[in-house]
Every structure is written in C-alpha cells, then in structure tokens.
PDB file of C-alpha atoms and ligand atoms in Angstrom:
ATOM      1  CA  MET A 996      -1.149  37.787  -2.974  1.00  0.00           C
ATOM      2  CA  SER A 997      -3.973  36.808  -0.498  1.00  0.00           C
ATOM      3  CA  ILE A 998      -3.393  33.250   1.067  1.00  0.00           C
ATOM      4  CA  THR A 999      -6.447  31.156   1.570  1.00  0.00           C
ATOM      5  CA  ALA A1000      -6.971  27.681   2.792  1.00  0.00           C
ATOM      6  CA  ALA A1001      -7.747  26.491  -0.876  1.00  0.00           C
ATOM      7  CA  ASN A1002      -4.054  27.236  -1.722  1.00  0.00           C
ATOM      8  CA  PRO A1003      -1.572  24.536  -2.394  1.00  0.00           C
ATOM      9  CA  ILE A1004       1.173  23.273  -0.164  1.00  0.00           C
ATOM     10  CA  GLY A1005       4.451  23.116  -1.835  1.00  0.00           C
ATOM     11  CA  ILE A1006       6.922  20.620  -1.441  1.00  0.00           C
ATOM     12  CA  PHE A1007      10.367  20.132  -2.816  1.00  0.00           C
ATOM     13  CA  ASP A1008      13.472  17.899  -2.604  1.00  0.00           C
ATOM     14  CA  SER A1009      16.546  17.345  -4.723  1.00  0.00           C
ATOM     15  CA  GLY A1010      14.888  14.485  -6.344  1.00  0.00           C
ATOM     16  CA  ILE A1011      12.248  12.024  -5.619  1.00  0.00           C
ATOM     17  CA  GLY A1012      13.301  11.194  -2.076  1.00  0.00           C
ATOM     18  CA  GLY A1013      10.697  13.773  -0.884  1.00  0.00           C
ATOM     19  CA  LEU A1014       7.964  11.742  -2.152  1.00  0.00           C
ATOM     20  CA  THR A1015       8.071  10.191   1.254  1.00  0.00           C
ATOM     21  CA  VAL A1016       7.069  13.477   2.803  1.00  0.00           C
ATOM     22  CA  VAL A1017       4.356  13.803   0.117  1.00  0.00           C
ATOM     23  CA  LYS A1018       3.046  10.353   0.875  1.00  0.00           C
ATOM     24  CA  ALA A1019       2.947  11.128   4.726  1.00  0.00           C
ATOM     25  CA  VAL A1020       1.138  14.717   4.290  1.00  0.00           C
ATOM     26  CA  HIS A1021      -1.111  13.371   1.752  1.00  0.00           C
ATOM     27  CA  ALA A1022      -2.045  10.484   4.045  1.00  0.00           C
ATOM     28  CA  SER A1023      -2.580  13.098   6.894  1.00  0.00           C
ATOM     29  CA  LEU A1024      -4.343  15.838   4.907  1.00  0.00           C
ATOM     30  CA  PRO A1025      -5.850  14.194   1.791  1.00  0.00           C
ATOM     31  CA  ALA A1026      -8.008  17.474   1.232  1.00  0.00           C
ATOM     32  CA  GLU A1027      -4.797  19.574   0.717  1.00  0.00           C
ATOM     33  CA  GLN A1028      -3.576  20.083  -3.027  1.00  0.00           C
ATOM     34  CA  ILE A1029       0.163  19.422  -2.861  1.00  0.00           C
ATOM     35  CA  ILE A1030       2.416  20.671  -5.469  1.00  0.00           C
ATOM     36  CA  TYR A1031       5.722  18.840  -5.483  1.00  0.00           C
ATOM     37  CA  PHE A1032       9.082  19.543  -7.184  1.00  0.00           C
ATOM     38  CA  GLY A1033      12.005  17.149  -7.316  1.00  0.00           C
ATOM     39  CA  ASP A1034      15.034  18.341  -8.938  1.00  0.00           C
ATOM     40  CA  THR A1035      15.724  15.244 -10.454  1.00  0.00           C
ATOM     41  CA  ALA A1036      18.117  16.959 -13.287  1.00  0.00           C
ATOM     42  CA  ARG A1037      20.508  18.065 -10.312  1.00  0.00           C
ATOM     43  CA  VAL A1038      20.211  15.159  -7.527  1.00  0.00           C
ATOM     44  CA  PRO A1039      22.065  14.472  -5.575  1.00  0.00           C
ATOM     45  CA  TYR A1040      22.483  17.509  -3.594  1.00  0.00           C
ATOM     46  CA  GLY A1041      24.060  15.891  -0.356  1.00  0.00           C
ATOM     47  CA  SER A1042      27.586  15.861  -1.992  1.00  0.00           C
ATOM     48  CA  LYS A1043      27.707  19.272  -3.450  1.00  0.00           C
ATOM     49  CA  SER A1044      29.100  22.626  -1.870  1.00  0.00           C
ATOM     50  CA  GLN A1045      27.237  24.806   0.225  1.00  0.00           C
ATOM     51  CA  PHE A1046      27.269  27.376  -2.528  1.00  0.00           C
ATOM     52  CA  MET A1047      25.395  25.022  -5.038  1.00  0.00           C
ATOM     53  CA  ILE A1048      23.082  23.920  -2.393  1.00  0.00           C
ATOM     54  CA  ARG A1049      21.931  27.426  -1.604  1.00  0.00           C
ATOM     55  CA  LYS A1050      21.555  28.314  -5.288  1.00  0.00           C
ATOM     56  CA  TYR A1051      19.403  25.163  -5.840  1.00  0.00           C
ATOM     57  CA  ALA A1052      17.341  25.951  -2.742  1.00  0.00           C
ATOM     58  CA  GLN A1053      16.472  29.190  -4.143  1.00  0.00           C
ATOM     59  CA  ASP A1054      15.691  28.029  -7.820  1.00  0.00           C
ATOM     60  CA  ASP A1055      13.395  25.322  -6.306  1.00  0.00           C
ATOM     61  CA  THR A1056      11.502  27.831  -4.138  1.00  0.00           C
ATOM     62  CA  ALA A1057      10.867  29.848  -7.151  1.00  0.00           C
ATOM     63  CA  VAL A1058       9.441  27.025  -8.999  1.00  0.00           C
ATOM     64  CA  LEU A1059       7.020  26.516  -6.255  1.00  0.00           C
ATOM     65  CA  MET A1060       6.194  30.110  -5.875  1.00  0.00           C
ATOM     66  CA  LYS A1061       4.483  30.304  -9.031  1.00  0.00           C
ATOM     67  CA  TYR A1062       1.830  28.118  -7.784  1.00  0.00           C
ATOM     68  CA  GLN A1063       1.279  30.497  -4.741  1.00  0.00           C
ATOM     69  CA  PRO A1064       1.568  27.878  -2.145  1.00  0.00           C
ATOM     70  CA  LYS A1065       0.119  28.781   1.379  1.00  0.00           C
ATOM     71  CA  MET A1066       3.338  27.070   2.907  1.00  0.00           C
ATOM     72  CA  ILE A1067       6.486  25.612   1.534  1.00  0.00           C
ATOM     73  CA  ILE A1068       7.742  22.263   3.433  1.00  0.00           C
ATOM     74  CA  VAL A1069      11.600  21.449   2.447  1.00  0.00           C
ATOM     75  CA  ALA A1070      11.513  17.743   2.259  1.00  0.00           C
ATOM     76  CA  CYS A1071      15.214  17.897   1.697  1.00  0.00           C
ATOM     77  CA  ASN A1072      17.499  17.599   4.958  1.00  0.00           C
ATOM     78  CA  THR A1073      20.410  18.863   3.070  1.00  0.00           C
ATOM     79  CA  VAL A1074      18.509  22.054   2.142  1.00  0.00           C
ATOM     80  CA  SER A1075      16.982  22.354   5.650  1.00  0.00           C
ATOM     81  CA  ALA A1076      20.447  22.070   7.065  1.00  0.00           C
ATOM     82  CA  LEU A1077      22.184  24.519   4.695  1.00  0.00           C
ATOM     83  CA  ALA A1078      19.991  26.740   2.847  1.00  0.00           C
ATOM     84  CA  PHE A1079      16.710  27.112   4.980  1.00  0.00           C
ATOM     85  CA  ASP A1080      17.151  30.728   5.162  1.00  0.00           C
ATOM     86  CA  VAL A1081      17.415  30.925   1.375  1.00  0.00           C
ATOM     87  CA  VAL A1082      13.922  29.172   1.180  1.00  0.00           C
ATOM     88  CA  GLU A1083      12.452  31.642   3.649  1.00  0.00           C
ATOM     89  CA  GLU A1084      13.556  34.414   2.029  1.00  0.00           C
ATOM     90  CA  THR A1085      12.772  33.605  -1.548  1.00  0.00           C
ATOM     91  CA  GLY A1086       9.359  32.457  -0.278  1.00  0.00           C
ATOM     92  CA  LYS A1087       8.646  35.960   0.978  1.00  0.00           C
ATOM     93  CA  ASN A1088       6.281  35.751   3.832  1.00  0.00           C
ATOM     94  CA  ILE A1089       4.921  32.435   3.636  1.00  0.00           C
ATOM     95  CA  PRO A1090       5.433  29.877   6.400  1.00  0.00           C
ATOM     96  CA  VAL A1091       8.236  27.389   5.714  1.00  0.00           C
ATOM     97  CA  LEU A1092       8.835  24.089   7.435  1.00  0.00           C
ATOM     98  CA  GLY A1093      11.986  22.090   7.161  1.00  0.00           C
ATOM     99  CA  VAL A1094      12.556  18.036   7.708  1.00  0.00           C
ATOM    100  CA  LEU A1095      15.271  18.812   9.971  1.00  0.00           C
ATOM    101  CA  GLU A1096      13.346  20.806  12.804  1.00  0.00           C
ATOM    102  CA  ALA A1097      10.500  18.617  12.736  1.00  0.00           C
ATOM    103  CA  GLY A1098      12.651  15.408  13.218  1.00  0.00           C
ATOM    104  CA  ALA A1099      15.032  16.747  15.666  1.00  0.00           C
ATOM    105  CA  GLU A1100      11.899  17.828  17.822  1.00  0.00           C
ATOM    106  CA  LEU A1101      10.586  14.056  17.653  1.00  0.00           C
ATOM    107  CA  ALA A1102      13.860  12.751  18.370  1.00  0.00           C
ATOM    108  CA  VAL A1103      13.949  14.606  21.551  1.00  0.00           C
ATOM    109  CA  ARG A1104      10.686  13.387  22.479  1.00  0.00           C
ATOM    110  CA  TYR A1105      11.405   9.755  21.980  1.00  0.00           C
ATOM    111  CA  THR A1106      14.860   9.592  23.631  1.00  0.00           C
ATOM    112  CA  ARG A1107      15.073   8.148  26.972  1.00  0.00           C
ATOM    113  CA  ASN A1108      18.644   7.736  27.908  1.00  0.00           C
ATOM    114  CA  LYS A1109      19.376  11.049  25.940  1.00  0.00           C
ATOM    115  CA  ARG A1110      21.664   9.313  23.067  1.00  0.00           C
ATOM    116  CA  ILE A1111      20.660  10.051  19.836  1.00  0.00           C
ATOM    117  CA  GLY A1112      22.109   9.003  16.489  1.00  0.00           C
ATOM    118  CA  VAL A1113      21.539  10.754  13.347  1.00  0.00           C
ATOM    119  CA  ILE A1114      22.259   9.529   9.650  1.00  0.00           C
ATOM    120  CA  GLY A1115      22.111  11.839   6.637  1.00  0.00           C
ATOM    121  CA  THR A1116      24.172  12.888   3.484  1.00  0.00           C
ATOM    122  CA  ARG A1117      27.598  13.989   3.928  1.00  0.00           C
ATOM    123  CA  ALA A1118      26.652  17.731   3.547  1.00  0.00           C
ATOM    124  CA  THR A1119      23.845  17.378   6.431  1.00  0.00           C
ATOM    125  CA  VAL A1120      26.224  15.418   8.730  1.00  0.00           C
ATOM    126  CA  ALA A1121      29.099  17.928   8.112  1.00  0.00           C
ATOM    127  CA  SER A1122      26.787  21.029   8.641  1.00  0.00           C
ATOM    128  CA  ASN A1123      26.259  19.940  12.237  1.00  0.00           C
ATOM    129  CA  ALA A1124      22.648  21.396  11.923  1.00  0.00           C
ATOM    130  CA  TYR A1125      20.971  18.347  13.560  1.00  0.00           C
ATOM    131  CA  PRO A1126      23.231  18.324  16.940  1.00  0.00           C
ATOM    132  CA  CYS A1127      22.652  21.985  16.951  1.00  0.00           C
ATOM    133  CA  ALA A1128      18.749  21.621  16.640  1.00  0.00           C
ATOM    134  CA  ILE A1129      18.792  18.796  18.987  1.00  0.00           C
ATOM    135  CA  ASN A1130      20.775  20.586  21.810  1.00  0.00           C
ATOM    136  CA  ARG A1131      18.779  23.853  21.393  1.00  0.00           C
ATOM    137  CA  LEU A1132      16.085  21.667  22.829  1.00  0.00           C
ATOM    138  CA  ASP A1133      17.983  19.902  25.267  1.00  0.00           C
ATOM    139  CA  PRO A1134      21.526  20.657  25.990  1.00  0.00           C
ATOM    140  CA  ASP A1135      22.117  17.436  27.676  1.00  0.00           C
ATOM    141  CA  ILE A1136      21.487  15.256  24.694  1.00  0.00           C
ATOM    142  CA  GLU A1137      24.525  13.414  23.218  1.00  0.00           C
ATOM    143  CA  VAL A1138      24.210  13.277  19.517  1.00  0.00           C
ATOM    144  CA  CYS A1139      26.297  10.745  17.276  1.00  0.00           C
ATOM    145  CA  SER A1140      26.137  11.253  13.418  1.00  0.00           C
ATOM    146  CA  SER A1141      27.153   9.046  10.716  1.00  0.00           C
ATOM    147  CA  PRO A1142      27.064   9.904   6.996  1.00  0.00           C
ATOM    148  CA  CYS A1143      25.588   7.261   4.814  1.00  0.00           C
ATOM    149  CA  PRO A1144      26.213   8.556   1.168  1.00  0.00           C
ATOM    150  CA  LEU A1145      25.352   5.090  -0.314  1.00  0.00           C
ATOM    151  CA  PHE A1146      21.937   5.045   1.016  1.00  0.00           C
ATOM    152  CA  VAL A1147      20.601   7.272  -1.587  1.00  0.00           C
ATOM    153  CA  PRO A1148      21.635   4.943  -4.550  1.00  0.00           C
ATOM    154  CA  LEU A1149      20.465   2.114  -2.691  1.00  0.00           C
ATOM    155  CA  ALA A1150      16.966   3.497  -2.318  1.00  0.00           C
ATOM    156  CA  GLU A1151      16.873   4.743  -5.896  1.00  0.00           C
ATOM    157  CA  GLU A1152      18.036   1.291  -7.185  1.00  0.00           C
ATOM    158  CA  GLY A1153      15.225  -0.112  -5.004  1.00  0.00           C
ATOM    159  CA  TYR A1154      17.763  -2.292  -3.184  1.00  0.00           C
ATOM    160  CA  THR A1155      15.712  -2.240  -0.141  1.00  0.00           C
ATOM    161  CA  SER A1156      16.559  -5.895   1.276  1.00  0.00           C
ATOM    162  CA  HIS A1157      19.463  -6.783  -0.924  1.00  0.00           C
ATOM    163  CA  PRO A1158      22.304  -8.557   0.889  1.00  0.00           C
ATOM    164  CA  ALA A1159      24.610  -5.940  -0.444  1.00  0.00           C
ATOM    165  CA  ALA A1160      22.259  -3.285   1.232  1.00  0.00           C
ATOM    166  CA  GLU A1161      22.346  -5.252   4.471  1.00  0.00           C
ATOM    167  CA  MET A1162      26.238  -5.215   4.518  1.00  0.00           C
ATOM    168  CA  ILE A1163      26.475  -1.391   3.768  1.00  0.00           C
ATOM    169  CA  ALA A1164      23.816  -0.924   6.572  1.00  0.00           C
ATOM    170  CA  GLU A1165      25.771  -2.856   9.022  1.00  0.00           C
ATOM    171  CA  GLU A1166      29.005  -1.026   8.292  1.00  0.00           C
ATOM    172  CA  TYR A1167      27.045   2.498   8.647  1.00  0.00           C
ATOM    173  CA  LEU A1168      25.116   1.764  11.665  1.00  0.00           C
ATOM    174  CA  ARG A1169      27.339  -0.248  13.785  1.00  0.00           C
ATOM    175  CA  GLN A1170      29.197   2.678  15.383  1.00  0.00           C
ATOM    176  CA  LEU A1171      25.950   4.333  16.425  1.00  0.00           C
ATOM    177  CA  ILE A1172      24.773   0.959  17.905  1.00  0.00           C
ATOM    178  CA  ASP A1173      27.872   0.390  19.810  1.00  0.00           C
ATOM    179  CA  HIS A1174      27.468   4.174  21.337  1.00  0.00           C
ATOM    180  CA  GLY A1175      24.461   3.129  22.955  1.00  0.00           C
ATOM    181  CA  ILE A1176      21.908   5.450  21.119  1.00  0.00           C
ATOM    182  CA  ASP A1177      18.132   4.451  21.736  1.00  0.00           C
ATOM    183  CA  THR A1178      16.926   6.912  18.980  1.00  0.00           C
ATOM    184  CA  LEU A1179      17.927   7.002  15.250  1.00  0.00           C
ATOM    185  CA  VAL A1180      16.934   9.789  13.204  1.00  0.00           C
ATOM    186  CA  LEU A1181      16.528   9.088   9.503  1.00  0.00           C
ATOM    187  CA  GLY A1182      18.077  12.790   8.600  1.00  0.00           C
ATOM    188  CA  CYS A1183      17.410  12.113   4.712  1.00  0.00           C
ATOM    189  CA  THR A1184      14.042  11.663   3.087  1.00  0.00           C
ATOM    190  CA  HIS A1185      15.489   8.841   0.883  1.00  0.00           C
ATOM    191  CA  TYR A1186      16.273   6.557   3.964  1.00  0.00           C
ATOM    192  CA  PRO A1187      12.638   5.885   4.905  1.00  0.00           C
ATOM    193  CA  ILE A1188      12.552   3.571   1.917  1.00  0.00           C
ATOM    194  CA  LEU A1189      15.090   1.481   3.709  1.00  0.00           C
ATOM    195  CA  LYS A1190      13.452   1.702   7.025  1.00  0.00           C
ATOM    196  CA  ARG A1191      12.717  -2.103   7.231  1.00  0.00           C
ATOM    197  CA  LEU A1192      16.362  -2.785   6.473  1.00  0.00           C
ATOM    198  CA  ILE A1193      17.494  -0.195   9.030  1.00  0.00           C
ATOM    199  CA  GLY A1194      15.254  -1.547  11.739  1.00  0.00           C
ATOM    200  CA  LYS A1195      16.682  -5.038  11.031  1.00  0.00           C
ATOM    201  CA  ILE A1196      20.170  -4.100  11.989  1.00  0.00           C
ATOM    202  CA  ILE A1197      19.521  -1.763  14.998  1.00  0.00           C
ATOM    203  CA  GLY A1198      17.047  -4.064  16.491  1.00  0.00           C
ATOM    204  CA  PRO A1199      13.455  -3.250  18.094  1.00  0.00           C
ATOM    205  CA  ASP A1200      15.132  -1.514  21.258  1.00  0.00           C
ATOM    206  CA  ILE A1201      16.330   1.535  19.142  1.00  0.00           C
ATOM    207  CA  SER A1202      13.268   3.968  18.133  1.00  0.00           C
ATOM    208  CA  ILE A1203      13.601   5.021  14.521  1.00  0.00           C
ATOM    209  CA  VAL A1204      12.493   8.877  13.648  1.00  0.00           C
ATOM    210  CA  ASP A1205      11.127   9.241  10.126  1.00  0.00           C
ATOM    211  CA  SER A1206      11.329  12.982   9.582  1.00  0.00           C
ATOM    212  CA  ALA A1207       8.372  12.365   6.829  1.00  0.00           C
ATOM    213  CA  GLU A1208       6.009  11.334   9.544  1.00  0.00           C
ATOM    214  CA  ALA A1209       7.150  14.248  11.873  1.00  0.00           C
ATOM    215  CA  VAL A1210       6.662  16.907   9.130  1.00  0.00           C
ATOM    216  CA  ALA A1211       3.197  15.545   8.242  1.00  0.00           C
ATOM    217  CA  ARG A1212       2.254  16.169  12.065  1.00  0.00           C
ATOM    218  CA  LYS A1213       4.008  19.582  12.059  1.00  0.00           C
ATOM    219  CA  THR A1214       2.022  20.591   8.892  1.00  0.00           C
ATOM    220  CA  ARG A1215      -1.304  19.938  10.423  1.00  0.00           C
ATOM    221  CA  GLU A1216      -0.534  22.022  13.555  1.00  0.00           C
ATOM    222  CA  MET A1217       1.307  25.012  11.401  1.00  0.00           C
ATOM    223  CA  LEU A1218      -1.683  25.297   9.292  1.00  0.00           C
ATOM    224  CA  GLY A1219      -4.295  24.767  11.941  1.00  0.00           C
ATOM    225  CA  GLU A1220      -2.775  27.614  14.094  1.00  0.00           C
ATOM    226  CA  GLN A1221      -2.918  29.884  10.842  1.00  0.00           C
ATOM    227  CA  ASP A1222      -6.299  28.756  10.031  1.00  0.00           C
ATOM    228  CA  LEU A1223      -5.379  27.578   6.748  1.00  0.00           C
ATOM    229  CA  LEU A1224      -6.447  23.791   7.096  1.00  0.00           C
ATOM    230  CA  ASN A1225      -8.589  22.805   3.937  1.00  0.00           C
ATOM    231  CA  SER A1226     -11.674  21.547   5.553  1.00  0.00           C
ATOM    232  CA  THR A1227     -13.128  20.302   2.321  1.00  0.00           C
ATOM    233  CA  GLU A1228     -14.010  16.406   2.246  1.00  0.00           C
ATOM    234  CA  SER A1229     -12.375  16.008  -1.241  1.00  0.00           C
ATOM    235  CA  THR A1230      -9.125  13.906  -1.782  1.00  0.00           C
ATOM    236  CA  MET A1231      -6.882  15.935  -4.106  1.00  0.00           C
ATOM    237  CA  LYS A1232      -4.168  14.012  -6.129  1.00  0.00           C
ATOM    238  CA  PRO A1233      -0.515  15.350  -5.636  1.00  0.00           C
ATOM    239  CA  HIS A1234       0.718  17.139  -8.808  1.00  0.00           C
ATOM    240  CA  LEU A1235       4.442  16.317  -9.547  1.00  0.00           C
ATOM    241  CA  LEU A1236       7.002  18.599 -11.371  1.00  0.00           C
ATOM    242  CA  VAL A1237      10.208  17.502 -12.071  1.00  0.00           C
ATOM    243  CA  SER A1238      13.331  19.024 -13.791  1.00  0.00           C
ATOM    244  CA  ASP A1239      14.175  15.894 -15.739  1.00  0.00           C
ATOM    245  CA  LEU A1240      12.136  12.718 -16.324  1.00  0.00           C
ATOM    246  CA  PRO A1241      14.425   9.727 -16.156  1.00  0.00           C
ATOM    247  CA  GLN A1242      13.661   6.296 -17.618  1.00  0.00           C
ATOM    248  CA  LYS A1243      12.987   4.571 -14.453  1.00  0.00           C
ATOM    249  CA  PHE A1244      10.886   7.482 -13.059  1.00  0.00           C
ATOM    250  CA  LYS A1245       7.756   5.756 -12.795  1.00  0.00           C
ATOM    251  CA  SER A1246       9.072   2.647 -10.979  1.00  0.00           C
ATOM    252  CA  LEU A1247      10.937   4.860  -8.528  1.00  0.00           C
ATOM    253  CA  CYS A1248       7.803   6.780  -7.914  1.00  0.00           C
ATOM    254  CA  GLU A1249       5.767   3.880  -6.986  1.00  0.00           C
ATOM    255  CA  LEU A1250       8.803   2.852  -4.832  1.00  0.00           C
ATOM    256  CA  PHE A1251       8.845   6.094  -2.796  1.00  0.00           C
ATOM    257  CA  LEU A1252       4.959   6.886  -3.007  1.00  0.00           C
ATOM    258  CA  GLY A1253       3.821   3.489  -2.763  1.00  0.00           C
ATOM    259  CA  ARG A1254       1.055   3.929  -5.209  1.00  0.00           C
ATOM    260  CA  GLU A1255       0.486   4.868  -9.063  1.00  0.00           C
ATOM    261  CA  VAL A1256       2.338   7.941 -10.371  1.00  0.00           C
ATOM    262  CA  PRO A1257      -0.030  11.040 -10.238  1.00  0.00           C
ATOM    263  CA  ASP A1258       0.183  13.722 -13.061  1.00  0.00           C
ATOM    264  CA  VAL A1259       3.892  14.658 -13.964  1.00  0.00           C
ATOM    265  CA  GLU A1260       5.070  17.757 -15.412  1.00  0.00           C
ATOM    266  CA  LEU A1261       8.457  18.700 -16.690  1.00  0.00           C
ATOM    267  CA  VAL A1262       9.400  22.266 -15.743  1.00  0.00           C
ATOM    268  CA  GLU A1263      12.709  24.206 -16.362  1.00  0.00           C
ATOM    269  CA  VAL A1264      14.678  25.516 -13.354  1.00  0.00           C
TER     270      VAL A1264
HETATM  271  N1  DGL B 850      16.828  13.705   0.041  1.00  0.00           N
HETATM  272  C1  DGL B 850      17.912  14.424   0.431  1.00  0.00           C
HETATM  273  C2  DGL B 850      17.973  15.047   1.686  1.00  0.00           C
HETATM  274  O1  DGL B 850      16.968  14.592   2.656  1.00  0.00           O
HETATM  275  C3  DGL B 850      19.274  13.793  -0.029  1.00  0.00           C
HETATM  276  C4  DGL B 850      19.605  13.284  -1.416  1.00  0.00           C
HETATM  277  C5  DGL B 850      20.657  14.042  -1.969  1.00  0.00           C
HETATM  278  O2  DGL B 850      21.808  14.058  -1.761  1.00  0.00           O
HETATM  279  O3  DGL B 850      20.213  15.044  -2.728  1.00  0.00           O
HETATM  280  O4  DGL B 850      18.954  15.138   2.104  1.00  0.00           O
END
C-alpha cells in the first residue's frame, strides 16, 4: 500500500470525546481528510480493565485501517496510556500519535515551578503513564494525578457550567491546587468541554494543557517531517464513523465539535 499526502488522517476515541481533537486538527489542517471513529457502543473505556481496553484498541485501529490512513491519532488518553503498542502493531508501519505524549511534552514546556497536575480517567491515572512520560522528559518534575470519573458523564450531558458540575470539579481539583501545581494537564479528551469551568476553579495562575491542541501541533510537525502534508487549498469535511447512534448524538456532536454534525456512518466493530 503506497501512502501519499492525499490519504486521510485516522482518529479514534472511545466515544465522542475525541471530537475535541478532530476540531483542533481540522482547525489547524483544514485540507486534510479526517476519518474519525468513535466507539459509541462501548464507551466508557476509562472504567474498563486493561484487557478490554487493549482489545478495543485493536478493533478501533482495524476499523480505521480500512480507509488506508497516512497516520493514526489515538484521541483517547486511556488507550494512549494502556494500549499504544497495540495500535502501533495493528497499524503496521504507519505513524501513530497519542494524545498522552503530546500533552506531556506541552506540560513540561509550560511548567515553571516543576509541579504538574494531571487529571484523567481512572484507568489513565492508575496506569501511571503521564508521570512516566513527563519524568522521561524531566526527572525533576513532581506530578500529582487525580482521577475525575464524573467529568465524562458531565461533559456528555452538557453540564459545562452547572452548579453541580462546579461542586464536583471543586472536590476533584482542590487537592491539586493545594499541592501548588502551576500546570494542569487535561488528560482525557472529554475534559476540554469543561475547560472554562476548570479554569474558573483553578484560577489564572495555573496553565491548562489541552492535549487536543497539543496533538494538532504535533500532527502538523509529524506530517511535515514525512512530507505528507496535504498542500491543497480545499477544506475537507471530517467523516464520522460510530459503532452506535445514540439519540442525543447530534446535540453531543455539536457540543464537542462546536458546529453542525458532518456525515455520520454506522459501522460494525
Ligand atoms: N475520552 C477518553 C480519554 O481520553 C475517556 C472516556 C472514556 O472513559 O472512555 O481517556
């Protein structure tokens, strides 16, 4: 299979959280054809065992491989943390980019006091993947992590500024604030939906690392290095694949993507 700049970029997540990554990549590289797979039938991954997460990662990559992508972006921190090697193996020789590495790199660049907070799903936090990725880049950085399992349903319900969401966020983030962090990594692709609320609680002195934006930057770099950037002037509409079409899909999509829902296709995994 010969890969050219015209081949699509494949992106996947457990559900629709990864659309925050689609939005950032599309904004940065509008000429690229994006094929997104959201495993809406099996979300959430963050509360599942490593065995299941690795199996899902293999299935999700196989779905995207049918479209001959020039690269795959793992827009799920949980898969990036626990099954990145599975994606690389299933993706054969194409480049794979994970949200986790991109977010860790940006956090290391942002921190001044070398105290970084990381929030993510239970599986991501338990894997210790963020502290490892951050400390590989700078062993002197102290990483304080906290799982925020209720953030995923809050984001999916559109509770972006609801008082209940504020109480929960306060509860989750207090310990990190008290720890003196100056940088907070949103280590789950659902969390950028709650960015304003999180920012209100942590205050202006703590920088927020949105791995979606970090990944968009890295995608451009990676494709540029391999001479695979699509240099045409056109703007391509992302194509969405899902494993289930929940009733509230349209409104959720608009919430994550910030615009009207592009073409959606139901696929089997
Ligand atoms: N969006 C996924 C992540 O980045 C979390 C959602 C889930 O638990 O499936 O980890």
